[in-house]
mmCIF file of C-alpha atoms in Angstrom:
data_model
loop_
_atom_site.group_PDB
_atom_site.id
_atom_site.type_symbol
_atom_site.label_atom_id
_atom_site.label_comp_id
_atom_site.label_asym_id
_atom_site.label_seq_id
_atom_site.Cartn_x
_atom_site.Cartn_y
_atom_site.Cartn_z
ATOM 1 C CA UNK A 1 -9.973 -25.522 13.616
ATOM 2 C CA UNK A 2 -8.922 -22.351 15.517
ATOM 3 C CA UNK A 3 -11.526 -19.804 17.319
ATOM 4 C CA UNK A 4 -11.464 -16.481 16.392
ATOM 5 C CA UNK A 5 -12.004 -13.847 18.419
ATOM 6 C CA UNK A 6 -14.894 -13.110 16.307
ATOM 7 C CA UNK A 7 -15.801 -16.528 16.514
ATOM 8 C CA UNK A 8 -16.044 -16.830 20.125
ATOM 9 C CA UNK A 9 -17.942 -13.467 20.785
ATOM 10 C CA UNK A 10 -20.295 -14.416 18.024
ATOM 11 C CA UNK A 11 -21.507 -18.005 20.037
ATOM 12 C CA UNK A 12 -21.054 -15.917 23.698
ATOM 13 C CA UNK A 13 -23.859 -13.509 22.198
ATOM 14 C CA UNK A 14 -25.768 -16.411 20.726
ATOM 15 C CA UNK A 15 -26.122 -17.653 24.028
ATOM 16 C CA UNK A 16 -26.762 -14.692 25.665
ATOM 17 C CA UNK A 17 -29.818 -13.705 23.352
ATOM 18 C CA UNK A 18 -32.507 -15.258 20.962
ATOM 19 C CA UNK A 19 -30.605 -14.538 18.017
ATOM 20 C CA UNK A 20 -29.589 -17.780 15.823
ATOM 21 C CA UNK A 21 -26.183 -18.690 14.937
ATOM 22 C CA UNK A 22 -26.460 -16.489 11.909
ATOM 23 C CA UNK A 23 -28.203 -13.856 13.306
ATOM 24 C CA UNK A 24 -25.519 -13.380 16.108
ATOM 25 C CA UNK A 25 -23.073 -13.698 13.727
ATOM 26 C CA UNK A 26 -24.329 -11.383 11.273
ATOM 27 C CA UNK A 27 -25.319 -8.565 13.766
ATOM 28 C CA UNK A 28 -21.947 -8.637 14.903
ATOM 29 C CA UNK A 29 -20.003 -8.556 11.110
ATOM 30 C CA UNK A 30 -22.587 -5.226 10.947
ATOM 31 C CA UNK A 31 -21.337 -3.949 13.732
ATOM 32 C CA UNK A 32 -18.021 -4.517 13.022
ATOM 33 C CA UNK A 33 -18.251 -2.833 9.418
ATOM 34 C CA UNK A 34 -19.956 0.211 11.032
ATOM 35 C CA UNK A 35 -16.905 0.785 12.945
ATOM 36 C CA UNK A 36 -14.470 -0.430 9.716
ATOM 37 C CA UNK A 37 -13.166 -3.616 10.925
ATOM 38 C CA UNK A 38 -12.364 -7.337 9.739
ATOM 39 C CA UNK A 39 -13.484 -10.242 11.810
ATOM 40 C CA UNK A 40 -10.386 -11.934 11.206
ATOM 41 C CA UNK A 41 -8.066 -9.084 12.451
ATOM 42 C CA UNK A 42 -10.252 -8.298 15.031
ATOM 43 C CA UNK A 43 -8.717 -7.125 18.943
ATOM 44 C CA UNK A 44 -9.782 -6.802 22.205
ATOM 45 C CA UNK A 45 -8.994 -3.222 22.550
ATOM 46 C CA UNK A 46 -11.331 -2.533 18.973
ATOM 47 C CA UNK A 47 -14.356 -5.464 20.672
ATOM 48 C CA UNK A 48 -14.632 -3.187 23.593
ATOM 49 C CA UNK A 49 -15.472 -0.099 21.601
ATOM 50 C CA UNK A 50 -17.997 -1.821 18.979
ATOM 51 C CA UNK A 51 -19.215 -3.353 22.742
ATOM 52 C CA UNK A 52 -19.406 -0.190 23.788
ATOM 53 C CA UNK A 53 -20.550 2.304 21.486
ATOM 54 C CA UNK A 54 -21.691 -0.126 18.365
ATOM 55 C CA UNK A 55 -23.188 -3.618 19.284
ATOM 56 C CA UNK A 56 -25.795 -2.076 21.534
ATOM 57 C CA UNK A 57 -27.921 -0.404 19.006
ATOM 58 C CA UNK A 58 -27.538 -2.808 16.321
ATOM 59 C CA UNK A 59 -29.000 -5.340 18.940
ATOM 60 C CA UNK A 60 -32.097 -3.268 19.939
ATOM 61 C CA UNK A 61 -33.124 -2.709 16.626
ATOM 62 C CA UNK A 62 -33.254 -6.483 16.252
ATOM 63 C CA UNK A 63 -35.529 -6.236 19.192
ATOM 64 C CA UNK A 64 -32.784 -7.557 21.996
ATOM 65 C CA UNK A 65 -33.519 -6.132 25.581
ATOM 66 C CA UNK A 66 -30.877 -5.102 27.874
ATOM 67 C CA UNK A 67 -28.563 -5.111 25.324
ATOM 68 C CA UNK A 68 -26.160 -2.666 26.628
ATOM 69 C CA UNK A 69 -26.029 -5.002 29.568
ATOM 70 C CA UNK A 70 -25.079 -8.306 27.580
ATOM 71 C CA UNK A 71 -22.665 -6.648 25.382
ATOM 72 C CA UNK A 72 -21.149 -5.351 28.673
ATOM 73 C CA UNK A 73 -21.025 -9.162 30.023
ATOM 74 C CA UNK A 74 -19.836 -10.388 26.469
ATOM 75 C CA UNK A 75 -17.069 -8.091 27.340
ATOM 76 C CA UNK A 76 -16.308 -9.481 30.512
ATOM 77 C CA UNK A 77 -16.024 -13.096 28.874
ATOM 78 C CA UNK A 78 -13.975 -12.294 26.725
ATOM 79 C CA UNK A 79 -11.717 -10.393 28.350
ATOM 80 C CA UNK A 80 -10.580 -13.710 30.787
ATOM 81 C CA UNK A 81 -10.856 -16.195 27.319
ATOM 82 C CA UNK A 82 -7.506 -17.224 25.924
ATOM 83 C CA UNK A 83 -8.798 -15.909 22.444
ATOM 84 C CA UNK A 84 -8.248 -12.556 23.006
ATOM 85 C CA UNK A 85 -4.612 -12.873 23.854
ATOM 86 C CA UNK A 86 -4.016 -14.606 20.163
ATOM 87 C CA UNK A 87 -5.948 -12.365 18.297
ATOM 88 C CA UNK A 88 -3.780 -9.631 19.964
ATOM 89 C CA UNK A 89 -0.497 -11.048 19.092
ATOM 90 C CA UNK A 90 -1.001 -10.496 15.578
ATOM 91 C CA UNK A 91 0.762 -7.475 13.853
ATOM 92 C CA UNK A 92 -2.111 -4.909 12.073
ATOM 93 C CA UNK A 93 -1.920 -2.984 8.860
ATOM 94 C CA UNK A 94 -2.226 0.073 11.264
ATOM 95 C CA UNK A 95 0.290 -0.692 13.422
ATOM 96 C CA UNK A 96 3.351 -1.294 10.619
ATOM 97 C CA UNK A 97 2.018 1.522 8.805
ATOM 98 C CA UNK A 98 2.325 3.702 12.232
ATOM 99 C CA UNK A 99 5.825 2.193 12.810
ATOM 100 C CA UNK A 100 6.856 2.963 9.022
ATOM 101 C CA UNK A 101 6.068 6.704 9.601
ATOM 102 C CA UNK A 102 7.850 7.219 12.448
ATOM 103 C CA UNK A 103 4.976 7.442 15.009
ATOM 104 C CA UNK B 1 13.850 11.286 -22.519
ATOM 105 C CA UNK B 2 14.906 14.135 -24.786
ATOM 106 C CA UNK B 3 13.660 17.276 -22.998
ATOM 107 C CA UNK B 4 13.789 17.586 -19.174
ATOM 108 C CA UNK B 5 12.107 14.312 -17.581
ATOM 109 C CA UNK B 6 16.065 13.115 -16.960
ATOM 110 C CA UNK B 7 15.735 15.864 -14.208
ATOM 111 C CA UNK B 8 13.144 15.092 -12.632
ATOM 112 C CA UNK B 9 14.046 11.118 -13.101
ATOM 113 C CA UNK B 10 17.700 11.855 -11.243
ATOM 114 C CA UNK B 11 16.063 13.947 -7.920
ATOM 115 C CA UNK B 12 13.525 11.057 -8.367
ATOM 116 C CA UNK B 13 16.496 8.567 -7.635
ATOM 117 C CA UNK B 14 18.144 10.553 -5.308
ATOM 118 C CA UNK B 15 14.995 10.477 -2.887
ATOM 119 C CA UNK B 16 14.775 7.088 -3.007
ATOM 120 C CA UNK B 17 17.955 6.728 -1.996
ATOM 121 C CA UNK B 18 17.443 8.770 0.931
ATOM 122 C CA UNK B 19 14.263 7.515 1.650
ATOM 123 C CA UNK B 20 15.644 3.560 1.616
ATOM 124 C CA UNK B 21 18.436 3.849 3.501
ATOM 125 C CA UNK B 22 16.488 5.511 6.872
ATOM 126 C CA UNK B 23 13.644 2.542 6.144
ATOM 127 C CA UNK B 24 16.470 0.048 6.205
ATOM 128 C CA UNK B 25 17.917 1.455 9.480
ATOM 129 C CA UNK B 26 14.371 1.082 10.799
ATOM 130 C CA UNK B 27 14.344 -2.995 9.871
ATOM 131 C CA UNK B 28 17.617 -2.897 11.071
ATOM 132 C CA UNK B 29 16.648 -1.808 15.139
ATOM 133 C CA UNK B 30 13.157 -3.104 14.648
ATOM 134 C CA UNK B 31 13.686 -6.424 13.078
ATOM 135 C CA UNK B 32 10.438 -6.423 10.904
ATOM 136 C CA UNK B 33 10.041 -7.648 7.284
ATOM 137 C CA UNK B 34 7.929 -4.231 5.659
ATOM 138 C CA UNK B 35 10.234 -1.687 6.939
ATOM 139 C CA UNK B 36 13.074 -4.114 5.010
ATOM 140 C CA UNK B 37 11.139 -4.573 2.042
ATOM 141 C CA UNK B 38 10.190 -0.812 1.581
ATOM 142 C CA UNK B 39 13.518 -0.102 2.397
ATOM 143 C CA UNK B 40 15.152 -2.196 -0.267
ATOM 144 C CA UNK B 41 11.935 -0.914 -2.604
ATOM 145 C CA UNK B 42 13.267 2.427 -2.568
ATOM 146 C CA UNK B 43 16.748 1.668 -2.621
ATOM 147 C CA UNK B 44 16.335 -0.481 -6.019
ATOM 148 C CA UNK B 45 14.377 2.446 -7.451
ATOM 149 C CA UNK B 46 16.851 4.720 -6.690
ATOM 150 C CA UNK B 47 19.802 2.313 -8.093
ATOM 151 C CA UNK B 48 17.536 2.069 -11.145
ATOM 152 C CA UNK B 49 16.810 5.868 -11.776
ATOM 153 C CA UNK B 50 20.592 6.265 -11.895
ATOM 154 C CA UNK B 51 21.601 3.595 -13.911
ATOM 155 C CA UNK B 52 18.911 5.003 -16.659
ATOM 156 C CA UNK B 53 20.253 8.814 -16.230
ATOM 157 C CA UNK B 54 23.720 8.086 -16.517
ATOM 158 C CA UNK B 55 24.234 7.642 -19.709
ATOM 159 C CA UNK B 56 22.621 11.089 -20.123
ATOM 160 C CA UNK B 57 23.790 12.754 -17.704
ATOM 161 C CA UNK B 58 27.213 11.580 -18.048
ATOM 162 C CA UNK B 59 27.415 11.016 -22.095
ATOM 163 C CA UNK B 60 30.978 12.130 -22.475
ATOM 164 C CA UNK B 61 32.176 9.810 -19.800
ATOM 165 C CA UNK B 62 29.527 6.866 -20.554
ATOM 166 C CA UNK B 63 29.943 4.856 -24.169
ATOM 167 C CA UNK B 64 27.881 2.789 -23.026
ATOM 168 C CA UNK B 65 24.362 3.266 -22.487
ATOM 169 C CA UNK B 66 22.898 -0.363 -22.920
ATOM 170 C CA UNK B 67 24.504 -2.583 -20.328
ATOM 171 C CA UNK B 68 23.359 0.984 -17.642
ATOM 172 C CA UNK B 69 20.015 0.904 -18.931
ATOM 173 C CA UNK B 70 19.564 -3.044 -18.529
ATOM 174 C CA UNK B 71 20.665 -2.774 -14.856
ATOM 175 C CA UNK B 72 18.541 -0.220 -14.281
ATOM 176 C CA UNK B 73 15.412 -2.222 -15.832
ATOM 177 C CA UNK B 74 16.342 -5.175 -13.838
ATOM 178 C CA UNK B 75 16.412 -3.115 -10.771
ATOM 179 C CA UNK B 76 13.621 -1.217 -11.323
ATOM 180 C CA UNK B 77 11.893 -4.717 -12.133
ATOM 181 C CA UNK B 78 12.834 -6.178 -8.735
ATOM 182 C CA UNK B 79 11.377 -2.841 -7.000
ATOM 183 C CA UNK B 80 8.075 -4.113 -8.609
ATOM 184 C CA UNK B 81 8.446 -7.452 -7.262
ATOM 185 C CA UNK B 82 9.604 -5.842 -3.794
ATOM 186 C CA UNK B 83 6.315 -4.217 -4.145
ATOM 187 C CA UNK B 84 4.275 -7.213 -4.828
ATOM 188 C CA UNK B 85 5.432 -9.282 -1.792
ATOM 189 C CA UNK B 86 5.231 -5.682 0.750
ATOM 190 C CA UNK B 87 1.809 -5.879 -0.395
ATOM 191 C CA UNK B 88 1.138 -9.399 0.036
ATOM 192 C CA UNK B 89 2.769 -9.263 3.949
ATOM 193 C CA UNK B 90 1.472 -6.224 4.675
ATOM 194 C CA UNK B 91 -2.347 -6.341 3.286
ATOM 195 C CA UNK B 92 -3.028 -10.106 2.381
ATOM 196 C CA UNK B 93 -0.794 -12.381 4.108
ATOM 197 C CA UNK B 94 -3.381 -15.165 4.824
ATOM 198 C CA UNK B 95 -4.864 -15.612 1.275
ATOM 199 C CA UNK B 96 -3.375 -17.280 -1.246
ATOM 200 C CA UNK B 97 -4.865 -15.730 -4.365
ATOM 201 C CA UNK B 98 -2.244 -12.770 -3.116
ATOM 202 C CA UNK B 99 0.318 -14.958 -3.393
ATOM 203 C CA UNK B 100 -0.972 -15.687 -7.194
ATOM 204 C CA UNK B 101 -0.350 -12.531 -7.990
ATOM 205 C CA UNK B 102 2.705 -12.050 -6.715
ATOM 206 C CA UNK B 103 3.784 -15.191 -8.627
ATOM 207 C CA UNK B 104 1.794 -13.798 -11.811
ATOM 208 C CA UNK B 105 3.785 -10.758 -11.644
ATOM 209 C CA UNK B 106 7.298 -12.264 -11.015
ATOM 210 C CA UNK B 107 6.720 -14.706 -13.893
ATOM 211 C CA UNK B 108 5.324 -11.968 -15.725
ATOM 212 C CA UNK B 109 8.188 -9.855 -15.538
ATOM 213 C CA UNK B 110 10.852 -12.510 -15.533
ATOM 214 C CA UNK B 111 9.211 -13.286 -19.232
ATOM 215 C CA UNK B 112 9.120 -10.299 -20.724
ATOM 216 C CA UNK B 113 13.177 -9.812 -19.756
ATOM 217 C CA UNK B 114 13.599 -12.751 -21.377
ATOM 218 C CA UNK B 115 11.553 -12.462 -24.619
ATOM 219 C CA UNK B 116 12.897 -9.307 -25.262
ATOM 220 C CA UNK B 117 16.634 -10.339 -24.639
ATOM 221 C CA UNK B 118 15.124 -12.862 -27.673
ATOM 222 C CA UNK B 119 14.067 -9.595 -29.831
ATOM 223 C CA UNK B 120 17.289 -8.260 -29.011
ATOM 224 C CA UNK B 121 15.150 -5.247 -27.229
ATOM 225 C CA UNK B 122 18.042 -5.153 -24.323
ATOM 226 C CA UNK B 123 16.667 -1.861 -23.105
ATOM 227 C CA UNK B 124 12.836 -2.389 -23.335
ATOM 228 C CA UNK B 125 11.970 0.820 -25.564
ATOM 229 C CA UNK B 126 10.246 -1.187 -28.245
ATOM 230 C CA UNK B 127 6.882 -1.952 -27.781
ATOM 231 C CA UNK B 128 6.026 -2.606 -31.330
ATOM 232 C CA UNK B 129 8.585 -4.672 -32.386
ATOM 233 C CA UNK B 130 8.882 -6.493 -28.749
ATOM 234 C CA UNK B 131 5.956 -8.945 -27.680
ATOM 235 C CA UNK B 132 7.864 -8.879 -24.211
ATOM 236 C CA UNK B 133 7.626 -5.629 -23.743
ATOM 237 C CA UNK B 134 3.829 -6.266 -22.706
ATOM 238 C CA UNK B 135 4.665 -9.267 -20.636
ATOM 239 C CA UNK B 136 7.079 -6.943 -18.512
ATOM 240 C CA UNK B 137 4.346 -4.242 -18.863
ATOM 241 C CA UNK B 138 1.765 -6.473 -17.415
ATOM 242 C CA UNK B 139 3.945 -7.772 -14.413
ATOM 243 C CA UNK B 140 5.112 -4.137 -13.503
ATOM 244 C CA UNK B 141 1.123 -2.605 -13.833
ATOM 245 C CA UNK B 142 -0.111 -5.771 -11.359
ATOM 246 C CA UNK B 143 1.870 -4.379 -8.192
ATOM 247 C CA UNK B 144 1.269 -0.954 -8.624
ATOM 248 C CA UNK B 145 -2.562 -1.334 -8.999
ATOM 249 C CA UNK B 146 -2.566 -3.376 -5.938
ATOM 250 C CA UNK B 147 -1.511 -0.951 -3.957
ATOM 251 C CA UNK B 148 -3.244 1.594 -5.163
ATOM 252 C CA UNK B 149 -6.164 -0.525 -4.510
ATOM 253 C CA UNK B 150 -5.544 -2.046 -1.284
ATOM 254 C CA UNK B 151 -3.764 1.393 0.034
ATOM 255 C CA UNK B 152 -7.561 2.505 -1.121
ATOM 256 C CA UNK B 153 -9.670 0.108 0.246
ATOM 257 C CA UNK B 154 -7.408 0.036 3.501
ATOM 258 C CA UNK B 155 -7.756 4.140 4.179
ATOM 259 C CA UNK B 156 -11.476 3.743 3.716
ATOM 260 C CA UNK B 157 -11.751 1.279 6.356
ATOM 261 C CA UNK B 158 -9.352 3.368 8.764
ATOM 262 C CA UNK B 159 -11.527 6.560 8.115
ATOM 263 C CA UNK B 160 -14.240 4.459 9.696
ATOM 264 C CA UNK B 161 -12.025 3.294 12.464
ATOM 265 C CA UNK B 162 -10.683 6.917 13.143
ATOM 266 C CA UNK B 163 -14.395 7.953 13.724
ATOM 267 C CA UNK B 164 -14.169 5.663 16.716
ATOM 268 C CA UNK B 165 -10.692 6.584 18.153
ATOM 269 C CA UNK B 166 -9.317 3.343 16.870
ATOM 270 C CA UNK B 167 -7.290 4.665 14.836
ATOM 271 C CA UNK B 168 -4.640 7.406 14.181
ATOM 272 C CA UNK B 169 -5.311 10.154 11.388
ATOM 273 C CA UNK B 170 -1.918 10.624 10.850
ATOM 274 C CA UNK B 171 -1.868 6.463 9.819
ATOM 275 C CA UNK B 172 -5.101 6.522 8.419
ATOM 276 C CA UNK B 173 -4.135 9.626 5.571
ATOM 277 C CA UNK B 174 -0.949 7.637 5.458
ATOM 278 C CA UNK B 175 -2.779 4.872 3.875
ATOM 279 C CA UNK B 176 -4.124 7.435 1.268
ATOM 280 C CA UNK B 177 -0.929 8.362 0.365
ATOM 281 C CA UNK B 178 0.101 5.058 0.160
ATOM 282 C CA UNK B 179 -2.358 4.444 -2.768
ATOM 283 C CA UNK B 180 -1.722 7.761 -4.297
ATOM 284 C CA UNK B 181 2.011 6.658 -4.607
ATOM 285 C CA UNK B 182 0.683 3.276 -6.341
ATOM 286 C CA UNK B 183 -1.099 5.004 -9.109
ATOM 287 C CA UNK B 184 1.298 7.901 -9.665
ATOM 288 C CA UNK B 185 3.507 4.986 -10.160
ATOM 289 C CA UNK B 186 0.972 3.307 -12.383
ATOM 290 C CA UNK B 187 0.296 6.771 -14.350
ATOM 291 C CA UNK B 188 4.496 6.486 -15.120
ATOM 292 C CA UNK B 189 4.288 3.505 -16.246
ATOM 293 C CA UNK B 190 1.414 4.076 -18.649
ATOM 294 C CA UNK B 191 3.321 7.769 -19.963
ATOM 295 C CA UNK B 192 6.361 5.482 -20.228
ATOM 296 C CA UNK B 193 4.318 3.314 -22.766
ATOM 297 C CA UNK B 194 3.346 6.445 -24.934
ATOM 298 C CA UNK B 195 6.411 7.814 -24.971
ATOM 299 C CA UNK B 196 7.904 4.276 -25.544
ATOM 300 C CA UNK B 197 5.479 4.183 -28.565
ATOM 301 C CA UNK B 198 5.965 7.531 -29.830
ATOM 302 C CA UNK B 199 9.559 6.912 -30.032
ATOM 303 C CA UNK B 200 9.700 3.437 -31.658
ATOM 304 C CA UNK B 201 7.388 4.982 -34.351
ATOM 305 C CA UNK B 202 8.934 8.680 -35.279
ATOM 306 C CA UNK B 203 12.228 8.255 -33.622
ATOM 307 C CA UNK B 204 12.128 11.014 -31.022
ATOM 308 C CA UNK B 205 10.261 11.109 -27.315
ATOM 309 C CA UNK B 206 7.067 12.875 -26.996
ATOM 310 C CA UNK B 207 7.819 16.671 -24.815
ATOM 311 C CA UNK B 208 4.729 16.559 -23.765
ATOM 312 C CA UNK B 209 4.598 13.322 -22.664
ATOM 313 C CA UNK B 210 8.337 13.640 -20.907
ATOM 314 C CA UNK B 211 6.745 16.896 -18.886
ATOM 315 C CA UNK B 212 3.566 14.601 -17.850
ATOM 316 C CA UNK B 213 5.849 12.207 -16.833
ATOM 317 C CA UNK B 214 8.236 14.680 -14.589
ATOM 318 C CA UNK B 215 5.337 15.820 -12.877
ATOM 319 C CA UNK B 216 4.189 12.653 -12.095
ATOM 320 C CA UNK B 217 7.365 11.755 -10.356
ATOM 321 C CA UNK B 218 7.567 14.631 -8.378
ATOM 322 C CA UNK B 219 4.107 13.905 -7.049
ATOM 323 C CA UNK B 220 5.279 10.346 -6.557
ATOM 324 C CA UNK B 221 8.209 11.140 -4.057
ATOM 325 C CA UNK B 222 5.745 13.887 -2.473
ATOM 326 C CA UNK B 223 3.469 10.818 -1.771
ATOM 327 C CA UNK B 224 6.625 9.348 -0.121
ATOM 328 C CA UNK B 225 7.940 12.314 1.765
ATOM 329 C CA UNK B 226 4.547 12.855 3.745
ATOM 330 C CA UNK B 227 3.483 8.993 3.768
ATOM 331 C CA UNK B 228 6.832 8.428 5.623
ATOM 332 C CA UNK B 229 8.935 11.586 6.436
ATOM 333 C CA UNK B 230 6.055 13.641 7.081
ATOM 334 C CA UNK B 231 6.666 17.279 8.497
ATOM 335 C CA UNK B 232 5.483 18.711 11.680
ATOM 336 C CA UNK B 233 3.332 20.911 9.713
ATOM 337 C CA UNK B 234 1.683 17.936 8.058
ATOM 338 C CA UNK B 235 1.207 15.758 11.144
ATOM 339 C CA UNK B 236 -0.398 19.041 13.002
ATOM 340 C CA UNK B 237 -2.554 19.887 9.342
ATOM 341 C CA UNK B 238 -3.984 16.056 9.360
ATOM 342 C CA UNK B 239 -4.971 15.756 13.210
ATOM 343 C CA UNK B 240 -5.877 19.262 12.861
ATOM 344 C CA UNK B 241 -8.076 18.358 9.934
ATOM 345 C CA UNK B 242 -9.732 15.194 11.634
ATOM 346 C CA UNK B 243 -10.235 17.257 15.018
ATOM 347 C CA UNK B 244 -12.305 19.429 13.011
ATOM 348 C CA UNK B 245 -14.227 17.055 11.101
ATOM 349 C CA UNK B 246 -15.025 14.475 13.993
ATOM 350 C CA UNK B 247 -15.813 17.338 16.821
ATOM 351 C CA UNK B 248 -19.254 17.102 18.095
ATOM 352 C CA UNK B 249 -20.093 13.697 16.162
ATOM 353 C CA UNK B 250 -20.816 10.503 18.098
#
């Protein structure tokens, strides 16, 4: 069975935290909604911002400390894990409907 | 189409045209499968709009209008299918219920051509007398509420995405238009059915329902023009727009 991006980031924060397997997992499909993603079309480039800007807050209100700092080391994983570079290689919704308006 | 629908149905036909062939030209440098498919979309719409205003424009020249009319059904009917699999590649390519319905339609459609060749309904105007009539009704409505539902769902989620600069406007109110052009193509289809009823009943087409029915191809091909060919004053009105309504938020 393949790893997902999602996949992967979900077990990195699982290990980084107290959250469960389905707690990690489910705090990060939150996230992800929040910022109108799918966790099977997921990129690097969108991770970073729900990292960044999403992931953070979601985790301290499920009482995670230094969250800001793990999401920034999840980052860092994944950023040198051969995951990423096959969930990039995938074309996106957004990007043919870019290309089909000229853009 | 008695009153002034024929009209709009023939500038209808010619846009497609024009908006195919440029689509096509993109697959063509590009090499990509939607920009092929919408091209050919277009281009069999446009083939089909003038096969069924032919005869009416051109009724001194044309004797004929049945063998026009039943090439323009089975192109217009392949433009449905060409719909169904652009929205299966595009929107669901990993889940096979989407390929179901793409089947469902095709079948569908393929049916009703043929039960109505049975009931001798060559150019699909009887819905009364014609059980295939519904079949091919059924397998044109499937595509056309798919993308007006996936176009739908698809713009919501890029709204979101937009919020955090991870996505372009311009792409995102694409995707609304996308799923405007579905259901002005599904509100055709439906006026088609009325009028189609109407006119198997008393014998003449509905006016009211061939105005309804111009209007909603104009605002069909509008859909298209600034989904695909949009303007500078469009792309400038929809970043404009988003500017506006994202400043000072996050």
């Amino acid at each position: 069975m393949t790893t997902t991006l999602f996949d992967a980031v979900a077990e990195m924060l699982q290990a980084r935290t107290s959250l469960d397997r389905l707690q990690a997992r489910g705090t990060l499909r939150l996230a992800l909604k929040v910022a109108g993603l799918d966790p099977s079309d997921l990129s690097t480039e969108q991770l970073r911002v729900v990292l960044e800007k999403i992931l953070p807050r979601e985790l301290e209100t499920r009482g995670v400390e230094q969250a800001a700092a793990i999401c920034s080391a999840v980052m860092t994983d994944v950023a040198s894990s051969h995951v990423a570079e096959a969930a990039d290689s995938r074309a996106s919704v957004d990007e043919i409907f870019s290309r089909l308006g000229g853009d | 189409m008695e009153d002034n629908a024929w009209i709009f149905q023939t500038v209808a036909g010619v846009f497609y045209v024009m908006a195919g062939i440029p689509l096509l030209r993109l697959a063509s440098r590009s090499g990509q499968a939607p920009e092929r498919i919408l091209g050919t979309t277009f281009l069999l719409m446009g083939i089909s709009y003038g096969f069924y205003q032919a005869p009416i424009i051109f009724a001194s020249l044309v004797p004929h209008e049945v063998p026009l009319t039943v090439v323009g059904r089975l192109a217009y009917d392949a433009s449905v299918v060409m719909i169904a699999f652009f929205t299966r590649g595009v929107f669901r390519n990993r889940e096979a219920w989407a390929t179901g319905l793409v089947c469902a339609s095709v079948v569908l459609l393929v049916a009703g051509l043929v039960v109505s060749v049975g009931y001798g309904d060559w150019n699909g105007y009887a819905p009364l007398a014609n059980p295939g009539y519904w079949l091919e009704f059924t397998g044109q409505v499937i595509p056309c509420t798919w993308i007006a539902i996936e176009g739908f769902l698809q713009h919501r989620k890029l709204q979101k995405r937009v919020h955090f600069g991870l996505s372009d406007p311009a792409v995102c109110n694409r995707l609304l238009l996308w799923s405007l052009f579905g259901a002005m193509q599904l509100a055709t289809i439906v006026v088609l059915v009325k009028m189609n009823l109407e006119y198997e009943a008393r014998g003449v087409f509905s006016v009211a329902m061939d105005a309804l029915e111009g209007l909603f191809e104009m605002l069909t091909i509008l859909m298209i023009w600034l989904a695909f060919f949009p303007p500078r004053f469009y792309r400038s009105w929809v970043s404009g727009r988003n500017r506006t309504q994202y400043a000072g938020t996050d």
